[in-house]
Coordinates of N, CA and C in Angstrom, one line a residue:
H1437 N 11.5 76.3 -67.7 CA 10.5 75.4 -67.2 C 11.1 74.4 -66.3
D1438 N 12.4 74.2 -66.2 CA 13.0 73.2 -65.3 C 13.7 73.8 -64.1
I1439 N 13.3 75.1 -63.8 CA 13.9 75.7 -62.6 C 13.1 75.4 -61.4
H1440 N 13.7 74.9 -60.4 CA 13.0 74.6 -59.1 C 13.9 75.1 -58.0
L1441 N 13.4 76.0 -57.2 CA 14.1 76.5 -56.0 C 13.6 75.9 -54.7
S1442 N 14.4 75.4 -53.9 CA 14.0 74.9 -52.6 C 14.9 75.6 -51.6
R1443 N 14.4 76.1 -50.5 CA 15.1 76.8 -49.5 C 15.3 75.9 -48.3
D1444 N 16.5 75.9 -47.7 CA 16.7 75.2 -46.5 C 16.2 76.0 -45.3
S1445 N 16.3 75.6 -44.1 CA 15.8 76.3 -43.0 C 16.6 77.6 -42.8
G1446 N 17.8 77.7 -43.3 CA 18.5 79.0 -43.2 C 18.3 79.9 -44.3
G1447 N 17.4 79.6 -45.3 CA 17.1 80.4 -46.4 C 18.0 80.2 -47.6
G1448 N 18.9 79.3 -47.5 CA 19.8 79.1 -48.7 C 19.1 78.2 -49.7
V1449 N 19.6 78.3 -50.9 CA 19.0 77.5 -52.0 C 19.7 76.1 -52.0
M1450 N 18.8 75.1 -51.9 CA 19.3 73.7 -51.9 C 19.5 73.2 -53.3
F1451 N 18.6 73.4 -54.2 CA 18.7 73.0 -55.6 C 18.2 74.1 -56.5
E1452 N 18.9 74.3 -57.6 CA 18.5 75.4 -58.5 C 17.7 74.8 -59.7
T1453 N 18.0 73.6 -60.2 CA 17.4 73.1 -61.4 C 17.0 71.6 -61.1
L1454 N 16.1 71.1 -62.0 CA 15.7 69.7 -61.9 C 16.9 68.8 -62.1
A1455 N 17.9 69.2 -62.9 CA 19.1 68.5 -63.2 C 19.9 68.4 -61.9
D1456 N 20.0 69.5 -61.1 CA 20.7 69.4 -59.8 C 20.0 68.5 -58.8
M1457 N 18.7 68.5 -58.8 CA 18.0 67.6 -57.9 C 18.2 66.1 -58.3
L1458 N 18.2 65.8 -59.6 CA 18.4 64.4 -60.0 C 19.9 64.0 -59.7
T1459 N 20.8 64.9 -60.0 CA 22.2 64.6 -59.7 C 22.4 64.3 -58.2
N1460 N 21.9 65.1 -57.4 CA 22.0 64.9 -55.9 C 21.3 63.6 -55.5
A1461 N 20.2 63.2 -56.1 CA 19.5 62.0 -55.8 C 20.3 60.8 -56.2
L1462 N 21.0 60.9 -57.3 CA 21.7 59.7 -57.8 C 23.2 59.6 -57.4
T1463 N 23.8 60.6 -56.9 CA 25.2 60.6 -56.5 C 25.4 60.1 -55.1
L1464 N 26.2 59.1 -54.9 CA 26.5 58.7 -53.5 C 27.7 59.4 -53.0
K1465 N 27.7 59.8 -51.7 CA 28.8 60.4 -51.1 C 29.8 59.3 -50.8
K1466 N 31.1 59.8 -50.5 CA 32.1 58.9 -50.1 C 31.8 58.3 -48.7
C1467 N 32.4 57.2 -48.4 CA 32.2 56.6 -47.1 C 32.6 57.5 -45.9
P1468 N 31.7 57.7 -44.9 CA 32.0 58.6 -43.9 C 33.1 58.1 -42.9
F1469 N 33.5 56.9 -43.0 CA 34.5 56.3 -42.1 C 35.9 56.2 -42.8
C1470 N 35.9 55.8 -44.0 CA 37.2 55.5 -44.7 C 37.5 56.4 -45.9
G1471 N 36.4 57.0 -46.4 CA 36.6 57.9 -47.6 C 36.5 57.2 -48.9
S1472 N 36.3 55.9 -48.9 CA 36.2 55.1 -50.2 C 34.8 55.4 -50.9
D1473 N 34.7 55.0 -52.1 CA 33.5 55.1 -52.9 C 32.4 54.1 -52.3
A1474 N 31.2 54.4 -52.6 CA 30.1 53.5 -52.1 C 29.4 53.0 -53.4
M1475 N 28.6 51.9 -53.2 CA 27.9 51.3 -54.3 C 26.5 50.8 -53.8
L1476 N 25.6 51.0 -54.7 CA 24.2 50.6 -54.4 C 24.1 49.1 -54.8
H1477 N 23.5 48.3 -53.9 CA 23.3 46.9 -54.1 C 21.8 46.6 -54.1
Q1478 N 21.5 45.5 -54.8 CA 20.1 45.0 -54.8 C 20.1 43.5 -54.5
S1479 N 19.5 43.1 -53.4 CA 19.5 41.7 -53.0 C 18.3 41.0 -53.6
K1480 N 18.5 39.9 -54.2 CA 17.4 39.1 -54.8 C 16.8 38.3 -53.7
K1481 N 17.4 38.1 -52.6 CA 16.9 37.3 -51.4 C 15.9 38.1 -50.6
H1482 N 16.1 39.4 -50.5 CA 15.2 40.2 -49.7 C 14.3 41.0 -50.6
K1483 N 13.1 40.5 -50.9 CA 12.2 41.0 -51.9 C 11.5 42.4 -51.5
K1484 N 11.1 42.4 -50.2 CA 10.5 43.6 -49.7 C 11.4 44.8 -49.5
F1485 N 12.6 44.6 -49.1 CA 13.6 45.6 -48.8 C 14.9 45.2 -49.5
P1486 N 15.0 45.3 -50.8 CA 16.2 44.7 -51.5 C 17.4 45.7 -51.6
Y1487 N 17.2 47.0 -51.4 CA 18.2 47.9 -51.7 C 19.0 48.4 -50.5
Y1488 N 20.3 48.4 -50.6 CA 21.2 49.0 -49.6 C 22.5 49.5 -50.3
V1489 N 23.2 50.4 -49.6 CA 24.4 51.0 -50.1 C 25.5 50.5 -49.1
K1490 N 26.6 50.2 -49.8 CA 27.8 49.6 -49.0 C 29.1 50.2 -49.5
C1491 N 30.0 50.5 -48.6 CA 31.3 50.9 -48.9 C 32.0 49.9 -49.8
T1492 N 32.8 50.4 -50.7 CA 33.5 49.5 -51.6 C 34.8 48.9 -51.0
D1493 N 35.2 49.5 -49.9 CA 36.4 48.9 -49.2 C 35.9 47.8 -48.3
I1494 N 36.3 46.6 -48.6 CA 35.9 45.4 -47.9 C 36.3 45.4 -46.5
A1495 N 37.5 46.0 -46.2 CA 37.9 46.1 -44.8 C 37.0 47.0 -43.9
C1496 N 36.4 48.0 -44.6 CA 35.6 48.9 -43.9 C 34.2 48.3 -43.6
G1497 N 33.5 47.9 -44.6 CA 32.2 47.2 -44.5 C 31.0 48.0 -44.1
C1498 N 31.2 49.3 -44.0 CA 30.0 50.2 -43.7 C 28.9 50.0 -44.7
K1499 N 27.7 49.9 -44.2 CA 26.5 49.8 -45.1 C 25.3 50.3 -44.4
T1500 N 24.2 50.6 -45.3 CA 23.0 51.1 -44.7 C 22.1 49.9 -44.4
E1501 N 21.0 50.1 -43.8 CA 20.0 49.1 -43.6 C 19.3 48.9 -45.0
R1502 N 18.5 47.9 -45.1 CA 17.8 47.6 -46.4 C 16.6 48.5 -46.5
W1503 N 16.4 48.9 -47.8 CA 15.3 49.9 -48.1 C 14.4 49.3 -49.2
N1504 N 13.2 49.7 -49.3 CA 12.3 49.2 -50.4 C 12.5 50.0 -51.7
T1505 N 13.3 51.1 -51.7 CA 13.5 51.9 -52.9 C 15.0 52.2 -53.0
M1506 N 15.5 52.4 -54.3 CA 16.8 52.8 -54.5 C 17.1 54.2 -53.9
L1507 N 16.1 55.1 -54.1 CA 16.3 56.4 -53.5 C 16.3 56.5 -52.0
G1508 N 15.6 55.6 -51.4 CA 15.6 55.5 -49.9 C 17.0 55.0 -49.4
A1509 N 17.6 54.0 -50.1 CA 18.9 53.6 -49.7 C 19.9 54.6 -49.9
K1510 N 19.9 55.3 -51.1 CA 20.9 56.3 -51.4 C 20.7 57.5 -50.4
G1511 N 19.5 57.9 -50.1 CA 19.2 59.0 -49.2 C 19.7 58.7 -47.8
A1512 N 19.6 57.4 -47.4 CA 20.1 57.0 -46.1 C 21.6 57.1 -46.0
W1513 N 22.2 56.7 -47.1 CA 23.7 56.7 -47.1 C 24.2 58.2 -47.1
N1514 N 23.5 59.0 -47.9 CA 24.0 60.4 -48.1 C 23.6 61.3 -46.9
R1515 N 22.7 60.9 -46.0 CA 22.2 61.7 -44.9 C 23.0 61.4 -43.7
R1516 N 24.0 62.2 -43.4 CA 24.8 62.0 -42.1 C 25.4 63.4 -41.8
A1517 N 25.9 63.5 -40.6 CA 26.6 64.7 -40.2 C 27.9 64.8 -40.9
D1518 N 28.2 65.9 -41.6 CA 29.5 66.1 -42.2 C 30.4 66.9 -41.3
G1519 N 31.5 66.3 -41.0 CA 32.5 67.0 -40.1 C 32.2 66.8 -38.7

């Protein structure tokens, strides 16, 4: 009952189970510029768009724009050209 198949434009399976979908939604990719870990932040100052993801390497400083949801911020961070 927890099997979900989604196909990408090439016909490949993107997710096989609900657990895979949740793991993908919750896991942040490494920084595309320096390879460091990333961290989700929530600003108390920006109430409408409090969430953003930022590289943990202070010297790098790569971050997303602010989003109104955690998943939006994480999706923005994870959505980029690989390679």
